[in-house]
Structures are given as C-alpha cells and as structure tokens.
Coordinates of C-alpha atoms in Angstrom, one line a residue:
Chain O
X1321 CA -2.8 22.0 -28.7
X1322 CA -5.4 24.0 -27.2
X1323 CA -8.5 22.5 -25.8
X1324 CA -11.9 21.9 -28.0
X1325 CA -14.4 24.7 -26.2
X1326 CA -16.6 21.9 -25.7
X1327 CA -14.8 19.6 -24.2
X1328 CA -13.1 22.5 -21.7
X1329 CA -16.9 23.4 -20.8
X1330 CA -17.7 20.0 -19.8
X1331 CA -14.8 19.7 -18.2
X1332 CA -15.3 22.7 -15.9
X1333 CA -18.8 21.2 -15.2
X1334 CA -17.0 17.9 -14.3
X1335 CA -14.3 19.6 -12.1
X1336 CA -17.4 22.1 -9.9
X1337 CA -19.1 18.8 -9.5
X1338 CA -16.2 16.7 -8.6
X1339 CA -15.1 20.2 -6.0
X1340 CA -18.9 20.2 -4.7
X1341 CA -19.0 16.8 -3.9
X1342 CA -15.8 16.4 -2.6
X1343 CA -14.0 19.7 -1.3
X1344 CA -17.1 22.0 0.3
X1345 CA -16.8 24.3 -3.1
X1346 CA -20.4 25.9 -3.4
X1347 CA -20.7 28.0 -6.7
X1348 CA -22.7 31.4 -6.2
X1349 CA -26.0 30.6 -9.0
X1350 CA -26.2 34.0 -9.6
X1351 CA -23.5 35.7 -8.9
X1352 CA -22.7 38.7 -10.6
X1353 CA -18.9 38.7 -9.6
X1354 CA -17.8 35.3 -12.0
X1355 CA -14.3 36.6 -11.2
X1356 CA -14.6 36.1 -7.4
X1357 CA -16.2 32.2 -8.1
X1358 CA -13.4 31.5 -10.4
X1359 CA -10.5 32.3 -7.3
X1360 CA -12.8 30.5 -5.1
X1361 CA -12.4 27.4 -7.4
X1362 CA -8.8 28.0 -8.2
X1363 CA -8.7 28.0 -4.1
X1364 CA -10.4 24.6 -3.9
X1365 CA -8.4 23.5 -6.5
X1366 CA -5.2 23.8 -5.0
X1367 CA -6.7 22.2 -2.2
X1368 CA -7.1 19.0 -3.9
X1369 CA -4.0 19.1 -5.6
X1370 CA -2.0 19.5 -2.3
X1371 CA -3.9 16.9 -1.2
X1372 CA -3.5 14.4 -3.9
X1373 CA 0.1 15.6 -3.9
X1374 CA 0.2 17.0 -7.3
X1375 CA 1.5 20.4 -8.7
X1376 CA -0.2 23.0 -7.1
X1377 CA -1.5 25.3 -9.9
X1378 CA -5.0 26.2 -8.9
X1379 CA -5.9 25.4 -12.8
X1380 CA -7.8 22.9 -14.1
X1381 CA -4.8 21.4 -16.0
X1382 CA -4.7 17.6 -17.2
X1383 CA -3.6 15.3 -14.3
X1384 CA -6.0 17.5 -12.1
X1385 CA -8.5 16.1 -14.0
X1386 CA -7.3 12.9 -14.8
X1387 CA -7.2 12.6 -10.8
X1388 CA -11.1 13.6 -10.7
X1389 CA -11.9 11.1 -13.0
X1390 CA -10.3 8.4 -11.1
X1391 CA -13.1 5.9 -9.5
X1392 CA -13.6 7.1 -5.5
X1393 CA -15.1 7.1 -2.5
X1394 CA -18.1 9.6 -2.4
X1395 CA -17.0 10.7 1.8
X1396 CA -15.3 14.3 1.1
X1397 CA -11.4 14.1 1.3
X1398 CA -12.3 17.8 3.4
X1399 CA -14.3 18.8 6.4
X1400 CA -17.3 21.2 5.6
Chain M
X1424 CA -4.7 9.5 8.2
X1425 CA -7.3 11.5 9.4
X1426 CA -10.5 11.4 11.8
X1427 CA -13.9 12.9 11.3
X1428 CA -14.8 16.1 13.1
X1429 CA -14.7 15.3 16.7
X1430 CA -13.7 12.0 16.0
X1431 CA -16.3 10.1 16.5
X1432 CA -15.8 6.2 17.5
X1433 CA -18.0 3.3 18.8
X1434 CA -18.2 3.3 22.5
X1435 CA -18.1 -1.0 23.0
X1436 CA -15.5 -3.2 21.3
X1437 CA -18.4 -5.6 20.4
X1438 CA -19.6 -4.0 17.2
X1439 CA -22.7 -5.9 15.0
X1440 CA -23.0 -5.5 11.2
X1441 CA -26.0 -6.9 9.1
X1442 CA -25.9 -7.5 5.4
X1443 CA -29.6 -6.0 4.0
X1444 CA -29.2 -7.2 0.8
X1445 CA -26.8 -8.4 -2.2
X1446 CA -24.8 -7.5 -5.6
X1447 CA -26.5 -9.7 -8.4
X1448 CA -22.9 -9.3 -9.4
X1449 CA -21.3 -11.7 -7.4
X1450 CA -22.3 -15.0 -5.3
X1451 CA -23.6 -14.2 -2.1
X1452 CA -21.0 -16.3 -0.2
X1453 CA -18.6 -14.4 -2.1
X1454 CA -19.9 -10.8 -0.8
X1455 CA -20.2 -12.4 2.6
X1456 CA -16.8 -13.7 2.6
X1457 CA -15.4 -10.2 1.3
X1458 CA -17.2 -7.9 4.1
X1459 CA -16.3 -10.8 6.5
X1460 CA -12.4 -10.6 5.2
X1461 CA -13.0 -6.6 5.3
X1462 CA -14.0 -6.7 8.6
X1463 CA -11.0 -8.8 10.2
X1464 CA -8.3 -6.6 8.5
X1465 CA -9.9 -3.8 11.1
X1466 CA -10.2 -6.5 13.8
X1467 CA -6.6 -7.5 13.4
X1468 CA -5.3 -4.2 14.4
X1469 CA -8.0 -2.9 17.3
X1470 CA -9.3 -4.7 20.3
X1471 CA -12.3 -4.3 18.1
X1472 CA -15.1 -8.1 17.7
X1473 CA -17.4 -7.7 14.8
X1474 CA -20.5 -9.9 14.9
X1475 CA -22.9 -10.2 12.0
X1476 CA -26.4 -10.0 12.8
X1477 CA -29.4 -11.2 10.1
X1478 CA -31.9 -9.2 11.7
X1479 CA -33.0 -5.7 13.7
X1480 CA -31.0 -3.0 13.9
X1481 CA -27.1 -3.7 13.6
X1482 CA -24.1 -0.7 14.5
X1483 CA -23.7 -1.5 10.7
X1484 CA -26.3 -1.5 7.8
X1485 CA -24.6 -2.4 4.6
X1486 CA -26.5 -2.3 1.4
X1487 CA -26.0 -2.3 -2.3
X1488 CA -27.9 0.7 -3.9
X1489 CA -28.1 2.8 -7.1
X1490 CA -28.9 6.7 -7.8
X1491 CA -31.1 8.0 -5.2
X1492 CA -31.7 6.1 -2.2
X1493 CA -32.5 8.1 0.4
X1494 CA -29.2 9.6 2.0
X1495 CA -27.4 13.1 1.4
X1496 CA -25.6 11.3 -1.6
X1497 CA -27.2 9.8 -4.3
X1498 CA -24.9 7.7 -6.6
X1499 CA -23.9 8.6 -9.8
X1500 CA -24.0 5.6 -12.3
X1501 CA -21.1 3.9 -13.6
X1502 CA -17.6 4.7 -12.4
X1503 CA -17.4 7.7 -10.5
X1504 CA -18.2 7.4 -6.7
X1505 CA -18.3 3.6 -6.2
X1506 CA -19.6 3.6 -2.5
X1507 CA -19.4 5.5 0.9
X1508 CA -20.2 4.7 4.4
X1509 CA -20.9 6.8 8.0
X1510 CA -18.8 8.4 10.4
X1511 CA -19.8 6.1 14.1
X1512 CA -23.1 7.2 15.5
X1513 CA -26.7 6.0 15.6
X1514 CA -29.0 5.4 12.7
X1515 CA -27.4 5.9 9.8
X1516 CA -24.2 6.4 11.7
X1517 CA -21.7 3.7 10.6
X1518 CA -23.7 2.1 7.4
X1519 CA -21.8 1.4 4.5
X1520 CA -23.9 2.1 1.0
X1521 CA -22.3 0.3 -2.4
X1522 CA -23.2 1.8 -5.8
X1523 CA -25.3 -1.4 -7.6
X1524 CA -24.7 0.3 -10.7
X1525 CA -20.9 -0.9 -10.3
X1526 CA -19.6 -4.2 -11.5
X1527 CA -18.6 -5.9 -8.4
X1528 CA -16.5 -8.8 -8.2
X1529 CA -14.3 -11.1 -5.9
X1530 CA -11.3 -10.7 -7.9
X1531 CA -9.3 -7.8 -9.3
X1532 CA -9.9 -7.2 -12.7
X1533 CA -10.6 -4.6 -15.4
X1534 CA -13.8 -5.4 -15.6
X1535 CA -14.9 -4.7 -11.9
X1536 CA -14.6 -3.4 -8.8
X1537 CA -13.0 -5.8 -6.0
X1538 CA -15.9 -6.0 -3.1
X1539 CA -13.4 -6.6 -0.3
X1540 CA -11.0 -3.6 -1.6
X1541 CA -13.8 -1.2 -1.4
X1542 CA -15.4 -2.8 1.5
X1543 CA -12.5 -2.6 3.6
X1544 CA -12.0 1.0 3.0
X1545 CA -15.8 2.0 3.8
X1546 CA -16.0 -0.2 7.0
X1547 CA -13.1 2.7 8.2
X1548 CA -15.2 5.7 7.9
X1549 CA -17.7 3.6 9.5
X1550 CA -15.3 3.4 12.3
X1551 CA -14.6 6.6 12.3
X1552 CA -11.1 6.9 10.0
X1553 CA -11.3 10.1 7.5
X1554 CA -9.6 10.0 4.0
X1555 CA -5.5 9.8 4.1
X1556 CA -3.6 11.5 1.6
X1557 CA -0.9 8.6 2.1
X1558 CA -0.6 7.2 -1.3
X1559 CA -1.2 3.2 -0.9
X1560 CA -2.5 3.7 2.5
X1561 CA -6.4 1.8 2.4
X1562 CA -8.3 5.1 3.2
X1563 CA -7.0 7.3 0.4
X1564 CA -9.9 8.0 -1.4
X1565 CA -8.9 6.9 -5.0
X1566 CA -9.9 3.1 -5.9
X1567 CA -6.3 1.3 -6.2
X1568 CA -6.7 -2.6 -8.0
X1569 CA -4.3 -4.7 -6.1
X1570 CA -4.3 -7.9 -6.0
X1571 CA -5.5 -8.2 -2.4
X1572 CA -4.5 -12.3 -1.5
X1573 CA -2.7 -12.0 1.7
X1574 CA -3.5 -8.2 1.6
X1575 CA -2.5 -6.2 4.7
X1576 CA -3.0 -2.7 5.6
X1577 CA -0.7 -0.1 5.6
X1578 CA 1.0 1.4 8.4
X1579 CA -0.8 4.8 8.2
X1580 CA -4.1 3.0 8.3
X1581 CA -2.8 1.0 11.4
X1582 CA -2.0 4.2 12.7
X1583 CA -4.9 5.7 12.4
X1584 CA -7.4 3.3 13.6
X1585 CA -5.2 2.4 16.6
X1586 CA -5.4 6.4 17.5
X1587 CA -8.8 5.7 17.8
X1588 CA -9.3 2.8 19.6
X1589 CA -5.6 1.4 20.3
X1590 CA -4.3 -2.1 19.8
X1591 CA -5.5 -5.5 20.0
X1592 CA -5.9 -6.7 23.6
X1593 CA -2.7 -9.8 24.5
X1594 CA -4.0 -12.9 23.0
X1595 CA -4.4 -14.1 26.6
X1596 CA -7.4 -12.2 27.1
X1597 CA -9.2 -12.5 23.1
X1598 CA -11.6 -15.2 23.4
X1599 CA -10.6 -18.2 21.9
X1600 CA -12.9 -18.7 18.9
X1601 CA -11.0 -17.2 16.0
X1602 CA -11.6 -16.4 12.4
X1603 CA -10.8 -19.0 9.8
X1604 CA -8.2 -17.5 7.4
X1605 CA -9.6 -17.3 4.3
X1606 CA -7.5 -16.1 1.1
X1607 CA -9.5 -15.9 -2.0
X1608 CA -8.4 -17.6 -5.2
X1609 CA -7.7 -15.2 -8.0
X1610 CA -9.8 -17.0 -10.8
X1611 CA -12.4 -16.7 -13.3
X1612 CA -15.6 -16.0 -11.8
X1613 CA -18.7 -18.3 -12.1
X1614 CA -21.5 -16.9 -13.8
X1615 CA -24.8 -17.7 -12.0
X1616 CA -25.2 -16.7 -8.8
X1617 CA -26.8 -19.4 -5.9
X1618 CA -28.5 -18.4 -3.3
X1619 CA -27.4 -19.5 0.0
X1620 CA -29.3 -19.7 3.3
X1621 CA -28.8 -17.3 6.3
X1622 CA -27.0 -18.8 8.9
X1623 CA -28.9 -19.4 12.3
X1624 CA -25.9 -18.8 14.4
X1625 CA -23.8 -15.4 14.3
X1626 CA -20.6 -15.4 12.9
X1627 CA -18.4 -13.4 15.3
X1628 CA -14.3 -12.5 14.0
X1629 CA -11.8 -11.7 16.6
X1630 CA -8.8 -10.1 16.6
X1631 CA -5.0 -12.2 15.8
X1632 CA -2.0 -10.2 17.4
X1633 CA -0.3 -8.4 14.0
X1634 CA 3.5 -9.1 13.8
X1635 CA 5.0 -6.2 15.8
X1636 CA 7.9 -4.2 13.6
X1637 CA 11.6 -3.9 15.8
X1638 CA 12.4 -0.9 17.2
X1639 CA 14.2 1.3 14.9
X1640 CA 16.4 1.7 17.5
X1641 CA 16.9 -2.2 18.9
X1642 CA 20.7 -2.6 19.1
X1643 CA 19.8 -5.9 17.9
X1644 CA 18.1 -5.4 14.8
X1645 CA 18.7 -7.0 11.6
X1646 CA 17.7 -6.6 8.1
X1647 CA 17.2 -9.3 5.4
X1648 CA 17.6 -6.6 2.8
X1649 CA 18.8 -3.4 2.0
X1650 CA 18.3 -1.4 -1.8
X1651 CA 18.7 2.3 -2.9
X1652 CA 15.4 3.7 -4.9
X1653 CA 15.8 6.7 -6.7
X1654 CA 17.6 8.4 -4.2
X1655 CA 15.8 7.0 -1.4
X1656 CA 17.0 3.6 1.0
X1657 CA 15.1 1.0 1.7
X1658 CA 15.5 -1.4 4.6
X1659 CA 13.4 -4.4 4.6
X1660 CA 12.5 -7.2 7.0
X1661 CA 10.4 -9.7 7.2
X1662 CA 6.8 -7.7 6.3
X1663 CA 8.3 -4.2 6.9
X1664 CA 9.9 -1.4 5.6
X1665 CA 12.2 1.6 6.9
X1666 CA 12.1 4.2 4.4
X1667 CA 15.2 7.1 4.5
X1668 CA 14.5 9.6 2.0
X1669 CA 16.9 13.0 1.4
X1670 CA 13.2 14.8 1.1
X1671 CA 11.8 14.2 4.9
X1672 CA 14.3 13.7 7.9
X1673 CA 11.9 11.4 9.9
X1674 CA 12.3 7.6 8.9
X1675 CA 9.4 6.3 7.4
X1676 CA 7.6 3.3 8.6
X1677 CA 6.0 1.6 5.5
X1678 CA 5.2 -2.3 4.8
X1679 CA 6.2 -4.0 1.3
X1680 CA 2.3 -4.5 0.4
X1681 CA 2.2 -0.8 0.6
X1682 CA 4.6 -0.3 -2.1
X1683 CA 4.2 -3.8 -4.1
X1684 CA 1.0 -5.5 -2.6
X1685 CA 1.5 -8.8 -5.1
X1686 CA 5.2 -9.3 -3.6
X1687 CA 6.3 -11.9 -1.0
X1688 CA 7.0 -10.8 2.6
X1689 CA 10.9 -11.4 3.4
X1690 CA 13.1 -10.7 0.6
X1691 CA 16.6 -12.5 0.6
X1692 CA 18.2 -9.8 -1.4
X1693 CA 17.7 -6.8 -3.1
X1694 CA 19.6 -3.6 -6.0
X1695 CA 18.8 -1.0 -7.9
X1696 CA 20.5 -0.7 -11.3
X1697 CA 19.8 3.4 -11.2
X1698 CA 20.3 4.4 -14.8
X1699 CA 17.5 1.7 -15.6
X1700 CA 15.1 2.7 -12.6
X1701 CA 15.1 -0.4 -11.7
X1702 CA 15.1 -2.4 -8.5
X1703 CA 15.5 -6.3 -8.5
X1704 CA 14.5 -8.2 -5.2
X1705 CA 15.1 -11.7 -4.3
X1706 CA 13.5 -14.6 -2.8
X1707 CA 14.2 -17.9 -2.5
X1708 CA 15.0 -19.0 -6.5
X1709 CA 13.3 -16.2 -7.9
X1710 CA 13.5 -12.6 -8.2
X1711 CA 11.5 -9.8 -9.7
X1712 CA 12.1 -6.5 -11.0
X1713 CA 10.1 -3.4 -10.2
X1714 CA 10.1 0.4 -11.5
X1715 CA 8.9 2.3 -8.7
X1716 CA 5.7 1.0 -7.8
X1717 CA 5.0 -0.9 -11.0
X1718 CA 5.7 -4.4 -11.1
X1719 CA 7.3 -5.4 -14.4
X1720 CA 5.8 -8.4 -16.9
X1721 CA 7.6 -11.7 -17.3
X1722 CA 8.5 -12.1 -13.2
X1723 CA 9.2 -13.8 -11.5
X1724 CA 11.6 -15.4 -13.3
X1725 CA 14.6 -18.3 -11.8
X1726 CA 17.6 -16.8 -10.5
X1727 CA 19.1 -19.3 -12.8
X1728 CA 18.5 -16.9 -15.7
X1729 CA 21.2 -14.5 -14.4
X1730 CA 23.8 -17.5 -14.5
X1731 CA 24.0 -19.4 -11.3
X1732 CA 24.2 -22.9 -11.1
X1733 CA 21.2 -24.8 -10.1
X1734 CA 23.4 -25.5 -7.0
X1735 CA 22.4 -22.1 -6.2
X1736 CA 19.1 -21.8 -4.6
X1737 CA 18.7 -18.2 -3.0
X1738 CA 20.8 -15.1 -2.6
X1739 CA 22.4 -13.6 0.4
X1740 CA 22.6 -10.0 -0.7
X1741 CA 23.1 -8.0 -3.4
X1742 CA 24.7 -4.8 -4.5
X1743 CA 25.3 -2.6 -7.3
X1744 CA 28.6 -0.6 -8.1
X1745 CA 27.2 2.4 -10.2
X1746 CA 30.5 3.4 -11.2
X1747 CA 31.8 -0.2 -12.5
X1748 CA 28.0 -1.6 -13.5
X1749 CA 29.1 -4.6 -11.8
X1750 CA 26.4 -6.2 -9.5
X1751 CA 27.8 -8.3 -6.7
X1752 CA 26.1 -11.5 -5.4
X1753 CA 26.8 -13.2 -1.8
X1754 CA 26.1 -16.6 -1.4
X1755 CA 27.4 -17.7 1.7
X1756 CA 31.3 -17.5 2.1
X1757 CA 31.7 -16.6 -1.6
X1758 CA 30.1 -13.8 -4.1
X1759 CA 30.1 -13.6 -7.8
X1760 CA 30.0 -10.7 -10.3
X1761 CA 27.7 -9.7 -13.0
X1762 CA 28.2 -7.6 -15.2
X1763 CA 24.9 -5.7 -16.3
X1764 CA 26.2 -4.2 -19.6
X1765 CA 26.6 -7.6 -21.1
X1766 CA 23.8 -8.9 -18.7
X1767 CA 25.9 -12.3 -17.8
X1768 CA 27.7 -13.7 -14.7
X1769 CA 31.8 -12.7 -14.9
X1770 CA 34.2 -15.2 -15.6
X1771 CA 36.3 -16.5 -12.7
X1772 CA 33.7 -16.2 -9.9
X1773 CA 32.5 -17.4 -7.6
X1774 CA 35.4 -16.1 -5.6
X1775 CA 35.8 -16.2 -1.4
X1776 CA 34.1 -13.1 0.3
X1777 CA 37.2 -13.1 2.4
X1778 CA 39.9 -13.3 0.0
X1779 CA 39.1 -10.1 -1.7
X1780 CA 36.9 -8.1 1.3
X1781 CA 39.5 -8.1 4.1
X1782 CA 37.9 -8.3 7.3
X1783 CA 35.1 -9.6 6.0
X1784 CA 34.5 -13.3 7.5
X1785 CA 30.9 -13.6 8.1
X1786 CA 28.1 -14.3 5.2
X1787 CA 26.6 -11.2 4.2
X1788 CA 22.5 -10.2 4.8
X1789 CA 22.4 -7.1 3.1
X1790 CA 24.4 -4.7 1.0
X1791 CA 24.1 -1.1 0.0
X1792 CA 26.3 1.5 -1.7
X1793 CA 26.2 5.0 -0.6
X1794 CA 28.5 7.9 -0.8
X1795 CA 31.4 6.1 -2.2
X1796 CA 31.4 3.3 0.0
X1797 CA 30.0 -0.1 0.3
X1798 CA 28.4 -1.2 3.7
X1799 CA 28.1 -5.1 4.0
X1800 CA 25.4 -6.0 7.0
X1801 CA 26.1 -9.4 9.7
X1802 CA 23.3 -9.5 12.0
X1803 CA 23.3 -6.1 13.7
X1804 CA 26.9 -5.0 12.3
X1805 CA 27.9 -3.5 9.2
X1806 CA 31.0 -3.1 7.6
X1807 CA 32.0 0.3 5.6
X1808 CA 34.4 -1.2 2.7
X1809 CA 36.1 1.2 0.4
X1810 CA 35.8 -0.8 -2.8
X1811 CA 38.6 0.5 -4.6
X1812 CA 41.2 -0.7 -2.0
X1813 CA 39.3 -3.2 -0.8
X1814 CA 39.5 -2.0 2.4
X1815 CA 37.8 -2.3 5.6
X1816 CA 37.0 1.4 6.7
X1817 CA 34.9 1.0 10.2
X1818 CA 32.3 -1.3 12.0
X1819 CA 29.1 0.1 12.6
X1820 CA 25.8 -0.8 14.4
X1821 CA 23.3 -1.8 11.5
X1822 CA 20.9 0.6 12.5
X1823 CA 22.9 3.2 12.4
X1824 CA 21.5 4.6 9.6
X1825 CA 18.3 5.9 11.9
X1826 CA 19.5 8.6 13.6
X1827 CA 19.4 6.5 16.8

C-alpha cells in the first residue's frame, strides 16, 4: 500500500536530518531548483546505503529508514 | 575500520581520563566499572596505559549530558543519537559526551542502553578510530545489545586501532600492576543508587598480551571445528574464526563473539543442516543452534537430547550429508548416525570409524562436506573420503583450504 502523505513528509524530514547529521548533506533553504536538492539527497542516500550495506536505491525506501531510526552514535559515518 | 582525517592519535602511551559527573541511572561504581572495563578492551590490544584522574584537566573528559550542552552537537532526547566522543587533540579533543536523556544501565536489556557497550565504542573515536562499516565490528555506528560478559573486540576493531598505535608491548616490559578482571553479572539491577567516595589514589589499567590467532599458513595448524553457513565455511579455533566465502577471494579473519558474542570460545564440533538454515555447534555436553547471527531460544540444551548415552560427554566432530540427511557424529574411535528427518540417533551405531572409513585410524577434529566429498581433519591433515564408496581419495594439509 502506498504511504499516508503525512507520514512520508515526516519521514523525509526524519531522513534530511538523519543525512545532515550524519553524511555532510546540506539542503539549499531557498533554493529554487527542488529538483537538483532531491539528486543531491538521492546521492547521500546511496551513500549511506552502501555504507550500511543495503540495496543501493538512492530512495527513501523502508529498511533505509528503518536503518536511520536505529539508536547511534552522533560522530558522522562520512568525512565533511 | 576507518581513521579521522589525518588521523589523528595521542602522542604518549600514558593517557588520563576523568569522570566529571554520573548517570542517576545507574550506581556510580557501576559507571566506573563500565568506562574502567571500556577502557582495558582498548588497552588490551595497544601499548596504550589509561589512568583515571579526579581532578584538572585529563586527555579524557567524560560527561553525561542532555540537549544542548555546549559542543557542535546537541542531543536529541530519547533514542536517537545515544552519545559521541572526539577525535585525539587538546581541549575538547578526546572527550566522550553521553546523552542523560538515555536509560543507562549495566546490563543489556530492552529497557536500556548498556554503559560499557556504548562506552567502549566512544573511547575509540576518542582514540582516534572513525566509524567501520564492518557489521559486528565495535565502531559501526549502529547500537548492537549483546550480551557483553567476556566481551572481546572484533578483529576489524583490533585492526584498526593497532594501525594507529600498534600492539601491546611483550609482557616483559608492561609494568607489573595489572587490571583486576572484572566480568559483570547479568542481573536485575538495584534501584537506588549510593554514592561512593572518590578514590585518593589513581587507578591505572595496563595492557594483558591478547591470544595471538595461527598463521593461516602454519603447516601446523589445527582446527577444533569446521561448519558450512549458507554457502560460506567456517573454520574455528579456540577464540577465532577463518571465514571462506564464494563472494570475496581473501579469507576473512573474524572471532566467534563477532558473529555470536553470548557463545563459548572453543567449540568441539560443529554442522549446518542447510535446508533448515541452521548451524548446530558443540561444546562440552551441550550444543546450540543458530540461524545466521541469531541465536535460537531453548539452548543450550544436553547433547543427551539427540540420543547419546550419558557415557557420552562431548563430540569430536560433526558432519552433515545433504544428500542422505544423515548427520554423522565422531566420538573417539567410533561415530554414530542421526538421522534429521525423524530427528533420532540410527539404529546399530555407534559403529568403528575404521571399519567403515578406510584409512581412517585417527579420531576425527573436524568434518566438513564440500563438492561431493567429505574431508575428515587429524591435527594438521585431512582426509578427502568419497562417501559413497567409502573411499579414501587423498591426504591433504588442513589448511589447505587458504590458498597457502
């Protein structure tokens, strides 16, 4: 079933907090090319999921974020 | 593993720590114990001497903090990021910072987060070890609950904190005041805390010499046990694991608390029954069965259960025939068969090794089918059998299956 619009909002929130904290991902505030931000998180995205060894997809799919919720260490897992 | 950028490390082997403040969660001899306990896993491994300090500046400031509390990275509440600690350097260089918001606690439990668990892992960014993306290794970044009595670390973690600083010194040259063992009790907590009094004198922990692993390559090397795992072959000895997987051509160099940290160093025997993804391994009188890294409930349980005589007090080596779902048993000179359709011992066994294996004349440490054949291990021989003709194929080193 598709996701409640809700829950996927707070999920992207979730998964640019968890990338900013974690993989150097910096979201342009006012940028006026969304398109551009969303490859640069798809990007980052990947990243994590190559690092965690999971299916690199670039999307925001379940065990990507089942991964993010996971309790962590707050030292990034990259170098910025 | 991995290092910070420019890999930073302490310059001295003498390295001080101070505790600033404490959990309410937990007794404070129980949070000193636990960064005491952290500390010597790292001290085992290095030529590294941690001394706590009670007051001034230490190399290491730990602290127990919630939200905001004056760093880059405020905490978040609850769950989340649980603590995080500083590459080597001065001031803030080195200090590990633990969310108070957490539950902390001695033990492993749902309820809580395992002080020493999380400890140990921050004390090696504050020695200068990045994240690993080695699953089970201490530094991945992920919080893993294991149940962390005679917890050791895993060989990527050794690894990596021996790039940085190398191995212990010889015992000959560690100074002779060493740090008591101390394995915590898995029990239920108390429920007040009570305070304790600083020490006057510092507590200093020193290095023991880790058992080293044999040479892949030792023409003399042995194994106590030997299992497929889906797809993969494990070689086991004593604390340590060689790992031969068809999806990497290096062998991999792993430990058995890696993969199954509540499991007993030194297994007697152990099989996989594949079409159950299962792996049995033996000690002693017991056994226990695991599905990959899960442990499964009810084990261990007697090796009695599977139908040996009490007479019978530990294993030799076992072996599964996929194609006959028999599982063979050595004990000594003789071996028995079990069948694991009906789950009960054969009738008409125990039978002499040497009566039906031809060739065979020595008791058997470990057994392992692979491509159609069986391969029985003595010492640092192994014997390829062809188990249809009962047949003795060739004689092979026992390491031969490293690419020596």
């Amino acid at each position: 079933f598709p996701v409640a619009p809700e829950k996927e909002q707070k999920d992207m929130q979730l998964a640019k907090k968890y990338l900013e904290n974690f993989y150097d991902f910096k979201e342009e505030k006012h940028s006026l090319f969304k398109a551009k931000d969303l490859s640069r998180m798809a990007d980052k995205i990947r990243e994590m999921q190559s690092f965690f060894g999971l299916e690199m997809t670039g999307e925001l799919n379940q065990k990507t974020l089942d991964m993010m919720k996971q309790p962590r260490c707050g030292i990034p897992d990259v170098r910025s | 593993y991995s290092t910070f950028p420019y890999s930073p490390t302490w310059k001295k082997e003498d390295v001080t720590y101070r505790i600033l403040n404490y959990t309410p969660d937990m007794l404070q001899a129980d949070v000193d114990e636990a960064i005491a306990r952290a500390f010597q896993l790292w001290s085992s491994v290095t030529p590294l001497r941690f001394t706590r300090v009670y007051g001034g500046q230490a190399d290491i400031m730990i602290s127990f903090a919630a939200g905001f509390h004056g760093d880059f990275y405020s905490f978040d509440g609850p769950g989340g990021t649980l603590a995080h600690a500083y590459a080597p350097g001065s001031g803030i260089g080195g200090d590990a910072h633990f969310d108070e918001d957490e539950n902390w606690t001695k033990f492993t439990t749902n309820s809580g987060y395992n002080l020493f668990l999380v400890a140990a892992h921050e004390l090696g960014h504050s020695l200068g070890l990045s994240h690993s993306n080695v699953f089970g290794a201490l530094m991945y970044p992920i919080y893993m609950p294991v149940d962390t009595r005679n917890y050791q670390l895993h060989q990527d973690d050794i690894d990596g904190i021996q790039a940085l600083y190398g191995p212990p010194k010889e015992p000959d040259a560690l100074p002779t005041k060493a740090f008591p063992p101390q394995e915590p009790t898995e029990m239920i907590p108390a429920e007040a805390p009570t305070p304790t009094l600083p020490r006057e004198e510092p507590t200093e922990i020193t290095p023991s010499k880790p058992p080293q692993r044999p040479d892949d390559c030792d023409p003399h090397l042995t194994f106590d046990a030997i299992t497929t795992l889906r797809g993969e072959t494990l070689f086991f000895k004593g604390s340590y694991v060689w790992r031969k997987s068809p999806y990497f051509s290096e062998i991999e160099h792993d430990t058995i608390s890696s993969f199954w940290p509540s499991l007993i160093d030194g297994f007697d025997a152990a099989y996989e029954v594949d079409k159950r993804d299962r792996v049995l391994f033996f000690k002693d009188d017991q056994y226990w069965a695991v599905s990959g890294y899960r442990i499964e409930s009810g084990f261990p349980r007697p090796i009695q259960n599977l139908g040996f005589p009490s007479s019978v007090r530990r294993i030799d080596a076992a072996v599964h025939d996929q194609s006959t779902k028999r599982t063979y048993f050595f004990v000594g000179n003789k071996y028995w068969s079990y069948n694991e359709n009906t789950q009960s011992m054969e009738r008409g066994y125990p039978r002499k090794i040497a009566s039906d294996f031809q060739g065979i004349v020595h008791p058997i440490d470990a057994a392992l089918q692979k491509n159609g054949y069986f391969y029985f291990f003595h010492g640092s021989n192994q014997y390829e059998v062809d188990m249809k003709r009962k047949k003795l194929i060739r004689t092979m080193k026992s390491n031969s299956w490293f690419n020596c």
